Amino acid sequence: MTSADHKLPELRQLRYFLAVAEELHFGRAAQRLHMTQPPLSQAIQALEQTLGAALFIRSTRQISLTAAGNALIPEAQKLLQQAQYLPELMQGYAAGTLGQLSLAFVSIADYSVLPPLLRQYRTQSPGIRIALREATTDIQLQALEAGEIDAGFLIPPLPEHLQADLHYRKILNEALILAAPDQLLPPGPVQLAQCAGQEIILFPRRIAPALHDAILSCFAQAGLTPVIGQEAIQMQTIVGLVSAGMGIALVPQSVANLKRPGVVYHALLDEVPQVEIGIAWRKDNHSAALAAFLQLSDTFA
């Protein structure tokens, strides 16, 4: 016989047991439970058979607890207490006030929309445990496809093979600006043509192909031959390489919040593309915690 074949104690039996254990008298326990003594005695016997151990030592005048009976008291109290909170717990999960939310984000989001959104969500839903994971768009798409995360802040577009499975909502657009080593350019807005001869620091194309190509196109339109000197995945690494004098980079405007010695951020006089960040999630994800987060994200879009 496997463990799955064993009959398990019922909560009703555990309540009956505790009443008898406290009264040490079947008659008084039955009176307290608003029942007659015979069905109470039968329920305790059935519990003993289920557990495979005697819980009471019975005599004509009194009863007392066995070692197994004494050991069962705290366990029965714990189980009944947990059962008492089950409705509240399940209602919290159904309402989205309890549970877990797994989010991934590109580093750009960490300098713009993510901190205020998380701050407000934690205030609104303190019972939700948030699991955060910084990841590039390509990694996020793989995680969404595998159902490993609830939602991701990423750079569009969604690949065609995932459009049937994922929802996508734009959160923000922001302009590209130039991150350059200090003293390379005069203060204030500049044109890309002023960066002739400078190598570019850029993320690998696989991370966000459309944005990668658009950035290189900006340099070509300015009459420059774009030369990628260094590649880096994270935005803070890109800015760190600029700080080290390894080249220049086009970064979203919010990255200017990332201060690094030796880096100056310049607005661009050239016509440059906007960087879009949005949130993607699986269409078959019906998590109430996710629904509440998405509703809040609407106010940031």
Rosetta silent file (secondary structure, phi, psi, omega in degrees, C-alpha in Angstrom):
SEQUENCE: MTSADHKLPELRQLRYFLAVAEELHFGRAAQRLHMTQPPLSQAIQALEQTLGAALFIRSTRQISLTAAGNALIPEAQKLLQQAQYLPELMQGYAAGTLGQLSLAFVSIADYSVLPPLLRQYRTQSPGIRIALREATTDIQLQALEAGEIDAGFLIPPLPEHLQADLHYRKILNEALILAAPDQLLPPGPVQLAQCAGQEIILFPRRIAPALHDAILSCFAQAGLTPVIGQEAIQMQTIVGLVSAGMGIALVPQSVANLKRPGVVYHALLDEVPQVEIGIAWRKDNHSAALAAFLQLSDTFA
SCORE:     score description
SCORE:     0.000 S_00000001
   1 L     0.000  130.055  179.475    0.000    0.000    0.000 S_00000001
   2 L   -86.499  166.886  179.264    1.410    3.421   -0.964 S_00000001
   3 H   -61.421  -28.931 -179.221    1.177    6.577    1.133 S_00000001
   4 H   -69.493  -19.928 -178.622   -1.424    7.891   -1.317 S_00000001
   5 H   -84.002  -15.131 -177.889   -3.707    4.937   -0.384 S_00000001
   6 L   -71.594  139.149  174.691   -3.781    5.825    3.331 S_00000001
   7 L   -75.126  139.877 -178.172   -6.882    7.564    4.586 S_00000001
   8 L  -101.500  150.961  177.467   -6.153   10.986    6.065 S_00000001
   9 L   -61.894  147.548  175.545   -7.681   12.470    9.230 S_00000001
  10 L   -93.328  150.898  178.155  -10.635   14.801    8.760 S_00000001
  11 H   -60.060  -36.206  179.219  -10.674   18.271   10.296 S_00000001
  12 H   -60.359  -42.863  179.653  -13.923   17.347   12.017 S_00000001
  13 H   -64.365  -37.642  179.434  -12.213   14.408   13.727 S_00000001
  14 H   -67.130  -38.083  176.475   -9.365   16.628   14.893 S_00000001
  15 H   -63.202  -43.886  178.640  -11.823   19.113   16.428 S_00000001
  16 H   -60.566  -44.991 -179.351  -13.547   16.248   18.229 S_00000001
  17 H   -58.261  -45.822 -178.082  -10.206   14.921   19.456 S_00000001
  18 H   -63.880  -37.573  178.346   -9.172   18.290   20.920 S_00000001
  19 H   -63.348  -44.259  178.534  -12.464   18.648   22.748 S_00000001
  20 H   -67.364  -39.946 -179.536  -12.065   15.220   24.356 S_00000001
  21 H   -63.310  -35.386 -179.623   -8.380   15.881   25.092 S_00000001
  22 H   -77.920  -38.486 -177.910   -9.251   19.105   26.885 S_00000001
  23 H   -84.830  -27.624 -172.735  -12.237   17.720   28.814 S_00000001
  24 L    50.678   39.024 -179.966  -10.815   14.210   29.357 S_00000001
  25 L  -161.749  121.120 -177.028  -14.437   13.117   29.437 S_00000001
  26 H   -65.928  -37.913 -178.456  -16.513   11.943   26.478 S_00000001
  27 H   -64.339  -48.487  179.685  -19.805   13.113   27.968 S_00000001
  28 H   -65.623  -39.072  179.252  -18.651   16.666   28.668 S_00000001
  29 H   -64.261  -40.360  178.868  -16.889   16.863   25.287 S_00000001
  30 H   -64.133  -40.893  178.702  -20.062   15.701   23.504 S_00000001
  31 H   -62.961  -41.896  179.450  -22.090   18.307   25.366 S_00000001
  32 H   -64.693  -33.595 -179.198  -19.586   21.001   24.412 S_00000001
  33 L   -88.359    1.008  179.812  -19.754   19.907   20.759 S_00000001
  34 L    59.156   47.858  177.628  -23.572   19.849   20.821 S_00000001
  35 L  -144.953  171.350  177.083  -23.736   16.184   19.907 S_00000001
  36 L   -87.975  163.322 -173.488  -24.446   12.880   21.582 S_00000001
  37 H   -69.830  -40.280 -175.931  -21.712   10.685   23.035 S_00000001
  38 H   -57.709  -48.793  179.305  -21.955    7.591   20.769 S_00000001
  39 H   -65.327  -28.446  176.588  -21.102    9.356   17.468 S_00000001
  40 H   -66.704  -45.858  178.072  -18.285   11.213   19.246 S_00000001
  41 H   -60.871  -40.164  179.007  -16.807    7.933   20.506 S_00000001
  42 H   -64.535  -40.166 -179.828  -17.149    6.439   17.019 S_00000001
  43 H   -65.066  -39.755  179.127  -15.378    9.454   15.450 S_00000001
  44 H   -67.696  -40.788  177.512  -12.454    9.153   17.900 S_00000001
  45 H   -62.288  -41.705  178.556  -12.170    5.411   17.231 S_00000001
  46 H   -63.547  -37.738  177.896  -12.173    6.083   13.488 S_00000001
  47 H   -64.765  -43.357  178.802   -9.417    8.688   13.977 S_00000001
  48 H   -61.730  -39.446  177.991   -7.331    6.209   15.959 S_00000001
  49 H   -65.588  -40.415  179.109   -7.753    3.627   13.200 S_00000001
  50 H   -62.868  -42.651 -177.390   -6.735    6.185   10.575 S_00000001
  51 H   -82.452  -17.709 -179.534   -3.627    7.175   12.535 S_00000001
  52 L    72.848   29.195 -179.381   -2.796    3.625   13.570 S_00000001
  53 L  -154.288  142.997  174.513   -2.353    4.598   17.214 S_00000001
  54 L   -74.525  136.832 -177.926   -4.452    4.760   20.379 S_00000001
  55 L  -103.504  -24.199 -177.740   -4.978    8.334   21.538 S_00000001
  56 E  -131.079  146.723  168.838   -6.716    7.718   24.880 S_00000001
  57 E   -98.122  116.450 -173.790   -6.426    5.230   27.720 S_00000001
  58 E  -102.498  137.427  170.561  -10.024    4.421   28.643 S_00000001
  59 L  -135.389  175.238 -177.609  -11.307    3.122   31.988 S_00000001
  60 L   -67.764  -25.966 -175.205  -14.764    2.940   33.503 S_00000001
  61 L  -103.685  -33.365 -175.242  -14.195    6.083   35.567 S_00000001
  62 L  -152.658  167.175  174.299  -11.831    8.266   33.564 S_00000001
  63 E  -125.913  156.949  176.181   -9.757    8.623   30.412 S_00000001
  64 E  -143.253  163.224 -176.879   -6.241    9.885   29.886 S_00000001
  65 E   -84.059  141.215  170.483   -4.049   10.680   26.920 S_00000001
  66 L   -81.057  175.141  175.744   -1.503    8.285   25.505 S_00000001
  67 H   -60.264  -39.581  178.595    1.915    9.496   24.355 S_00000001
  68 H   -65.813  -38.179  178.625    0.525    9.621   20.808 S_00000001
  69 H   -63.439  -44.451  177.475   -2.476   11.612   22.047 S_00000001
  70 H   -61.684  -39.321 -179.266   -0.265   14.171   23.759 S_00000001
  71 H   -69.181  -28.024 -177.364    1.867   14.479   20.607 S_00000001
  72 H   -75.215  -25.723 -174.180   -1.218   14.996   18.442 S_00000001
  73 H   -55.085  -56.658 -178.443   -2.523   18.003   20.386 S_00000001
  74 H   -64.776  -32.570  179.610   -0.122   20.676   18.989 S_00000001
  75 H   -67.997  -42.067  179.211   -0.263   19.159   15.499 S_00000001
  76 H   -65.673  -40.789  177.956   -4.068   19.166   15.483 S_00000001
  77 H   -61.316  -41.880 -179.649   -4.144   22.757   16.763 S_00000001
  78 H   -64.161  -45.778 -179.094   -1.746   23.812   14.017 S_00000001
  79 H   -63.716  -41.831 -179.611   -3.752   22.128   11.248 S_00000001
  80 H   -67.671  -36.780  177.929   -7.047   23.599   12.435 S_00000001
  81 H   -66.170  -41.976  177.999   -5.511   27.063   12.703 S_00000001
  82 H   -63.420  -41.410  179.323   -4.133   26.804    9.175 S_00000001
  83 H   -63.618  -32.442 -179.529   -7.500   25.623    7.878 S_00000001
  84 H   -62.962  -33.936 -177.114   -9.146   28.605    9.558 S_00000001
  85 H   -91.276   -3.252 -178.072   -7.093   31.010    7.454 S_00000001
  86 H   -58.224  -47.385 -179.839   -7.554   29.157    4.159 S_00000001
  87 H   -58.292  -44.990  179.384  -10.615   31.144    2.975 S_00000001
  88 H   -62.626  -40.356 -179.371   -8.896   34.472    3.658 S_00000001
  89 H   -64.320  -48.121 -178.188   -5.729   33.223    1.972 S_00000001
  90 H   -66.515  -36.839  177.270   -7.495   31.978   -1.136 S_00000001
  91 H   -64.268  -35.667  177.254   -9.588   35.143   -1.402 S_00000001
  92 H   -65.601  -41.783  177.402   -6.355   37.166   -1.274 S_00000001
  93 H   -65.110  -40.951 -178.917   -4.846   35.152   -4.120 S_00000001
  94 H   -67.232  -32.797 -177.815   -8.059   35.484   -6.145 S_00000001
  95 H   -86.430  -10.150 -179.124   -8.193   39.258   -5.564 S_00000001
  96 L    82.311   16.043  177.180   -4.517   39.796   -6.375 S_00000001
  97 L   -96.749  -10.300  175.245   -3.628   41.096   -2.905 S_00000001
  98 L  -131.698  153.738  177.420   -1.550   38.004   -2.082 S_00000001
  99 E   131.854 -159.007 -178.697    0.824   35.964   -4.202 S_00000001
 100 E  -135.779  144.606  178.165    3.960   36.448   -6.243 S_00000001
 101 E  -129.022  123.133 -178.798    4.766   38.475   -9.339 S_00000001
 102 E  -105.008  119.507 -175.798    7.822   37.699  -11.447 S_00000001
 103 E  -124.736  140.820  170.495    9.083   40.611  -13.559 S_00000001
 104 E  -117.156  157.668 -176.741   12.017   41.044  -15.914 S_00000001
 105 E  -154.666  144.233  170.216   13.287   44.363  -17.222 S_00000001
 106 L   -75.890  153.853 -174.287   15.829   45.860  -19.576 S_00000001
 107 H   -60.987  -28.342  179.411   18.309   48.144  -17.841 S_00000001
 108 H   -58.311  -39.971 -177.756   16.797   51.205  -19.553 S_00000001
 109 H   -63.367  -27.358 -178.504   13.561   50.681  -17.598 S_00000001
 110 H   -69.070  -19.476  179.784   15.511   50.849  -14.341 S_00000001
 111 L   -99.638    1.046 -174.783   16.367   54.503  -15.073 S_00000001
 112 L  -133.337  -92.641 -167.390   12.851   55.544  -16.046 S_00000001
 113 L   -83.712  -28.161 -169.506    9.492   53.911  -15.428 S_00000001
 114 H   -64.831  -50.257 -176.798   10.306   50.902  -13.253 S_00000001
 115 H   -56.955  -49.480 -179.856   11.220   52.477   -9.866 S_00000001
 116 H   -66.336  -33.531  179.286    8.096   54.675   -9.509 S_00000001
 117 H   -66.536  -45.221  178.232    5.849   51.895  -10.807 S_00000001
 118 H   -64.509  -39.482  179.986    7.248   49.355   -8.340 S_00000001
 119 H   -60.531  -45.375 -178.970    7.054   51.839   -5.488 S_00000001
 120 H   -69.634  -37.530 -179.543    3.368   52.484   -6.140 S_00000001
 121 H   -67.028  -39.855  178.662    2.586   48.794   -6.659 S_00000001
 122 H   -65.151  -34.989  176.198    4.226   47.804   -3.368 S_00000001
 123 H   -67.849  -40.707 -176.943    2.163   50.439   -1.586 S_00000001
 124 H   -75.271  -36.186 -174.717   -1.012   49.230   -3.289 S_00000001
 125 L  -131.429   70.292 -176.045   -0.318   45.467   -2.936 S_00000001
 126 L   -66.265  -17.448 -179.206    1.985   44.890    0.058 S_00000001
 127 L   -83.968   -1.976 -179.775    1.052   41.198    0.176 S_00000001
 128 E   -93.508  127.064  174.191    2.592   40.470   -3.239 S_00000001
 129 E   -86.850  123.344 -177.200    6.163   39.169   -3.315 S_00000001
 130 E  -101.838  123.893  175.413    7.931   40.678   -6.323 S_00000001
 131 E  -105.445  116.763 -175.405   10.729   38.721   -7.981 S_00000001
 132 E  -106.327  144.149 -178.852   12.836   40.999  -10.203 S_00000001
 133 E  -145.767  117.087  175.345   15.249   39.923  -12.909 S_00000001
 134 E   -79.386  127.404 -177.068   17.300   42.219  -15.132 S_00000001
 135 L  -156.300  150.087  177.122   17.482   40.723  -18.605 S_00000001
 136 L   -72.842  164.592 -175.725   17.868   41.777  -22.204 S_00000001
 137 H   -57.441  -42.926 -177.734   14.872   41.683  -24.536 S_00000001
 138 H   -63.795  -38.622  178.038   15.903   38.439  -26.224 S_00000001
 139 H   -68.539  -39.051  178.492   16.285   36.650  -22.881 S_00000001
 140 H   -62.564  -41.581 -179.367   12.948   38.008  -21.688 S_00000001
 141 H   -62.892  -39.194  176.188   11.179   36.730  -24.780 S_00000001
 142 H   -63.801  -42.102 -179.620   12.572   33.256  -24.148 S_00000001
 143 H   -66.921  -38.823  177.026   11.434   33.426  -20.508 S_00000001
 144 H   -65.213  -42.127  179.961    7.949   34.597  -21.506 S_00000001
 145 H   -62.281  -36.771 -179.514    7.668   31.820  -24.064 S_00000001
 146 H   -85.225   -3.632 -178.820    8.640   29.268  -21.395 S_00000001
 147 L    72.722   24.455 -176.518    6.286   30.788  -18.812 S_00000001
 148 L   -85.488  -19.620  177.371    9.181   31.553  -16.440 S_00000001
 149 L  -131.513  157.180  178.421    8.158   35.179  -15.808 S_00000001
 150 L   -80.331  -39.090 -176.923    4.802   36.933  -15.561 S_00000001
 151 E  -158.030  160.254 -179.879    5.775   40.026  -17.536 S_00000001
 152 E  -141.019  138.407  172.046    8.755   41.809  -18.990 S_00000001
 153 E   -90.797  113.546 -171.510    9.729   45.412  -19.690 S_00000001
 154 E  -141.943  177.045  179.411   11.413   45.175  -23.053 S_00000001
 155 L  -102.314  124.102 -179.698   12.170   46.908  -26.342 S_00000001
 156 L   -74.228  173.153    7.633    9.792   46.089  -29.201 S_00000001
 157 L   -89.589  163.883  172.221    8.939   44.756  -31.671 S_00000001
 158 L   -74.000  140.932  176.251    7.786   41.295  -30.651 S_00000001
 159 L   -64.469  149.046 -173.807    8.998   38.580  -33.005 S_00000001
 160 H   -57.811  -37.058 -175.623    6.282   37.322  -35.333 S_00000001
 161 H   -71.801  -11.216  178.472    6.279   33.790  -33.936 S_00000001
 162 H  -106.793   -5.817 -174.914    5.354   35.093  -30.445 S_00000001
 163 L   -65.065  -26.933  178.309    2.715   37.641  -31.385 S_00000001
 164 L   -75.515  -20.558 -175.002   -0.081   35.069  -31.110 S_00000001
 165 L  -103.218  -18.748 -173.321    0.972   34.172  -27.548 S_00000001
 166 E  -117.972  143.417  165.458    1.911   37.548  -26.058 S_00000001
 167 E   -91.292  151.715  176.424    0.173   40.791  -25.285 S_00000001
 168 E  -141.032  138.836  177.463    2.223   43.985  -25.595 S_00000001
 169 E  -136.804  129.533  177.480    1.559   47.499  -24.323 S_00000001
 170 E   -69.479  136.569  177.893    3.709   50.581  -24.871 S_00000001
 171 E  -105.348  -47.050 -179.676    4.792   52.274  -21.639 S_00000001
 172 E  -156.131  158.203  170.245    6.971   55.168  -22.806 S_00000001
 173 E  -119.953  139.702  173.461    8.881   56.764  -25.661 S_00000001
 174 E  -147.275  154.162 -175.723   12.027   58.770  -25.103 S_00000001
 175 E   -76.702  155.110  170.940   14.626   60.444  -27.273 S_00000001
 176 E   -82.814  142.649  174.244   18.167   59.244  -27.771 S_00000001
 177 E  -127.529  171.123 -177.615   20.939   61.436  -26.428 S_00000001
 178 E  -102.098  127.014  170.245   24.712   61.266  -26.771 S_00000001
 179 E  -101.438  120.017 -175.040   26.947   59.997  -23.971 S_00000001
 180 E  -134.904  153.378  174.091   30.487   61.235  -24.650 S_00000001
 181 E   -60.047  143.860 -179.850   33.749   61.541  -22.743 S_00000001
 182 L   -63.277  151.573  179.699   34.063   64.926  -21.087 S_00000001
 183 L    71.734    1.664  175.904   36.023   67.599  -22.945 S_00000001
 184 L   -76.377  -36.464 -174.703   35.381   65.826  -26.260 S_00000001
 185 L  -131.847  158.607  175.305   32.623   68.265  -27.241 S_00000001
 186 L   -68.521  154.995  179.957   31.494   71.739  -26.198 S_00000001
 187 L   -60.371  156.491  175.758   28.717   71.864  -23.587 S_00000001
 188 L    92.592 -173.087 -178.604   25.107   71.784  -24.740 S_00000001
 189 L   -62.281  146.712 -178.236   23.356   70.214  -27.751 S_00000001
 190 E  -136.853  169.224  171.894   25.582   68.822  -30.491 S_00000001
 191 L  -107.437  148.282 -178.592   25.397   67.233  -33.910 S_00000001
 192 H   -60.352  -29.424 -179.356   26.638   63.727  -34.551 S_00000001
 193 H   -59.730  -22.077  178.584   28.919   65.062  -37.287 S_00000001
 194 H   -72.917   -8.264 -177.216   31.004   66.605  -34.483 S_00000001
 195 H  -100.959   19.118 -178.614   31.885   63.049  -33.386 S_00000001
 196 L   -54.396  135.231  177.948   33.828   62.162  -36.542 S_00000001
 197 L    88.477   -5.909 -179.479   36.532   59.611  -35.854 S_00000001
 198 L   -89.759  136.888  175.128   34.989   58.365  -32.606 S_00000001
 199 L   -78.026  153.918 -176.856   34.241   54.679  -32.148 S_00000001
 200 E  -101.277  140.096  170.927   30.771   53.665  -31.052 S_00000001
 201 E  -104.618  123.631 -171.006   29.914   51.618  -27.965 S_00000001
 202 E  -146.346  156.056  176.291   26.768   49.628  -28.665 S_00000001
 203 L   -78.372  156.823  178.442   24.839   46.591  -27.490 S_00000001
 204 L   -61.673  146.981 -174.703   24.887   43.406  -29.613 S_00000001
 205 L   -61.243  -32.137 -175.804   22.346   43.381  -32.411 S_00000001
 206 L   -62.577  -22.999 -176.057   20.587   40.212  -31.157 S_00000001
 207 L   -70.623  -45.859  179.628   19.362   42.098  -28.083 S_00000001
 208 L  -153.046   82.336 -172.510   17.208   44.637  -29.955 S_00000001
 209 H   -55.895  -43.206 -176.135   17.811   44.428  -33.727 S_00000001
 210 H   -64.016  -44.571 -179.300   15.497   47.306  -34.736 S_00000001
 211 H   -69.938  -38.952  177.510   17.027   49.784  -32.271 S_00000001
 212 H   -56.689  -48.855 -178.670   20.568   48.609  -33.068 S_00000001
 213 H   -67.386  -36.840 -179.793   20.035   49.257  -36.778 S_00000001
 214 H   -65.348  -37.674  179.089   18.335   52.604  -36.128 S_00000001
 215 H   -65.835  -46.069  178.188   21.307   53.816  -34.070 S_00000001
 216 H   -62.669  -35.199  178.536   23.796   52.886  -36.784 S_00000001
 217 H   -64.387  -34.433  178.214   21.553   54.590  -39.327 S_00000001
 218 H   -58.896  -44.320 -179.884   21.731   57.829  -37.325 S_00000001
 219 H   -67.284  -40.135  179.021   25.487   57.946  -37.782 S_00000001
 220 H   -62.662  -41.573  179.529   25.231   57.107  -41.475 S_00000001
 221 H   -66.550  -24.177  177.591   22.688   59.902  -41.985 S_00000001
 222 L   -85.357    4.878  178.226   25.125   62.292  -40.294 S_00000001
 223 L    82.921   16.996 -178.886   27.709   61.384  -42.917 S_00000001
 224 L  -107.595  149.106  173.664   29.759   59.212  -40.589 S_00000001
 225 L   -93.704  106.530 -174.779   30.927   55.655  -41.110 S_00000001
 226 L   -68.590  128.146  177.313   29.855   53.942  -37.890 S_00000001
 227 L  -122.659  116.707  179.787   32.587   51.805  -36.355 S_00000001
 228 E   -82.569  112.447 -179.296   31.645   49.714  -33.319 S_00000001
 229 E   -86.087  -37.389 -178.254   34.659   49.717  -31.020 S_00000001
 230 E  -141.461  148.287  172.625   33.110   47.897  -28.066 S_00000001
 231 E  -117.702  141.417  177.484   29.933   45.937  -27.394 S_00000001
 232 L  -147.537  145.837 -175.597   28.246   45.741  -23.991 S_00000001
 233 L   -84.787  -46.421 -174.603   24.936   44.317  -22.898 S_00000001
 234 L   -89.946  144.794 -177.653   24.039   46.467  -19.887 S_00000001
 235 H   -63.906  -36.521  179.556   23.504   50.209  -20.136 S_00000001
 236 H   -66.490  -30.043  176.467   25.629   50.910  -17.066 S_00000001
 237 H   -70.471  -41.072  177.910   28.502   49.039  -18.719 S_00000001
 238 H   -59.016  -46.798 -179.968   28.129   51.094  -21.895 S_00000001
 239 H   -66.453  -35.586  177.174   28.256   54.321  -19.890 S_00000001
 240 H   -62.972  -37.838  178.059   31.224   52.973  -17.929 S_00000001
 241 H   -68.813  -35.854  174.022   33.123   52.377  -21.178 S_00000001
 242 H   -62.363  -42.832  179.224   32.348   55.940  -22.271 S_00000001
 243 H   -59.520  -32.423  179.833   33.724   57.103  -18.918 S_00000001
 244 L   -82.014    1.659  178.499   36.911   55.173  -19.686 S_00000001
 245 L    77.967   22.135 -176.888   37.283   57.065  -22.969 S_00000001
 246 L   -83.882   -8.312 -179.468   36.604   53.996  -25.100 S_00000001
 247 L   155.254 -166.193  178.826   34.129   55.770  -27.367 S_00000001
 248 E  -117.897  166.662 -179.756   30.715   57.417  -27.560 S_00000001
 249 E  -150.750  145.045  168.593   27.213   55.979  -27.276 S_00000001
 250 E   -93.879  124.540 -175.751   23.635   56.877  -28.104 S_00000001
 251 E  -132.864  155.762  175.543   21.507   56.141  -25.048 S_00000001
 252 E   -61.565  151.626 -173.633   17.902   56.821  -24.016 S_00000001
 253 H   -56.964  -36.734 -176.764   17.361   60.155  -22.310 S_00000001
 254 H   -65.481  -19.734  179.378   16.565   58.603  -18.915 S_00000001
 255 H   -65.685  -17.552  176.263   20.091   57.109  -18.778 S_00000001
 256 H   -60.885  -17.112  174.526   21.290   60.637  -17.991 S_00000001
 257 H   -69.715  -16.013  178.794   20.135   59.773  -14.445 S_00000001
 258 L   -89.017  101.876 -176.749   23.145   57.435  -14.335 S_00000001
 259 L   -87.753  129.857  175.923   26.005   59.704  -13.285 S_00000001
 260 L  -136.073  135.928  177.238   29.549   58.628  -14.077 S_00000001
 261 L   -62.673  139.682  178.299   32.719   60.719  -13.745 S_00000001
 262 L    85.071    4.981  178.954   34.145   61.633  -17.121 S_00000001
 263 E  -117.923  133.187  175.086   30.798   61.308  -18.955 S_00000001
 264 E  -121.212  134.517  177.178   28.786   64.203  -20.383 S_00000001
 265 E   -98.958  130.604 -178.410   25.298   63.755  -21.815 S_00000001
 266 E  -121.153  135.138  167.524   24.403   65.922  -24.816 S_00000001
 267 L   -68.764  152.183 -176.877   21.062   66.534  -26.469 S_00000001
 268 E  -107.119  135.613  175.987   21.248   65.910  -30.222 S_00000001
 269 L   -83.713  -14.801  178.369   20.369   68.421  -32.932 S_00000001
 270 L   -72.779  161.421  171.710   20.082   65.551  -35.449 S_00000001
 271 L   -81.285  115.225 -176.201   16.815   63.789  -36.144 S_00000001
 272 L  -122.706  154.279 -179.875   17.078   60.626  -34.056 S_00000001
 273 L   -71.791  157.876  173.512   14.650   57.765  -33.435 S_00000001
 274 E   -86.842  145.150  173.830   12.621   57.427  -30.263 S_00000001
 275 E   -95.449  124.112  178.316   13.292   54.499  -27.946 S_00000001
 276 E  -103.453  136.091  171.417   10.117   52.670  -26.985 S_00000001
 277 E  -120.820  135.757  179.048    9.792   50.556  -23.869 S_00000001
 278 E  -139.878  176.851  179.076    6.744   48.389  -23.301 S_00000001
 279 E  -116.005  135.504 -179.633    5.471   45.548  -21.190 S_00000001
 280 E  -123.420  144.799  177.950    4.760   42.080  -22.564 S_00000001
 281 E  -152.953  159.813 -178.029    2.949   39.176  -20.942 S_00000001
 282 E   -72.173  140.506  178.940    1.427   35.857  -21.956 S_00000001
 283 L   -67.253  -25.208 -178.676   -2.173   35.893  -23.123 S_00000001
 284 L   -94.279   11.601  177.112   -2.899   32.760  -21.103 S_00000001
 285 L   -90.919  110.833 -176.443   -1.603   34.255  -17.837 S_00000001
 286 L  -108.133   25.045  179.598   -4.664   34.941  -15.673 S_00000001
 287 L   -61.850  129.205  177.939   -2.827   35.897  -12.489 S_00000001
 288 H   -67.743  -33.600  177.370   -4.792   38.427  -10.446 S_00000001
 289 H   -63.795  -40.396  177.792   -1.503   39.911   -9.177 S_00000001
 290 H   -66.403  -41.972 -179.733   -0.424   40.487  -12.782 S_00000001
 291 H   -59.797  -41.027  178.896   -3.808   42.010  -13.682 S_00000001
 292 H   -66.484  -38.540  179.004   -3.464   44.517  -10.832 S_00000001
 293 H   -66.745  -42.008  179.793    0.079   45.390  -11.936 S_00000001
 294 H   -64.810  -38.743  178.477   -1.013   45.878  -15.547 S_00000001
 295 H   -63.024  -41.189  178.033   -3.873   48.116  -14.459 S_00000001
 296 H   -67.040  -38.434 -178.184   -1.440   50.267  -12.503 S_00000001
 297 H   -64.213  -22.479  176.651    1.000   50.366  -15.445 S_00000001
 298 H   -58.458  -33.843 -177.444   -1.775   51.945  -17.530 S_00000001
 299 L   -73.656  -14.097  179.960   -1.351   55.119  -15.515 S_00000001
 300 L   -98.026  -12.493 -176.151    2.328   55.289  -16.518 S_00000001
 301 L   -74.698    0.000    0.000    1.733   54.736  -20.234 S_00000001
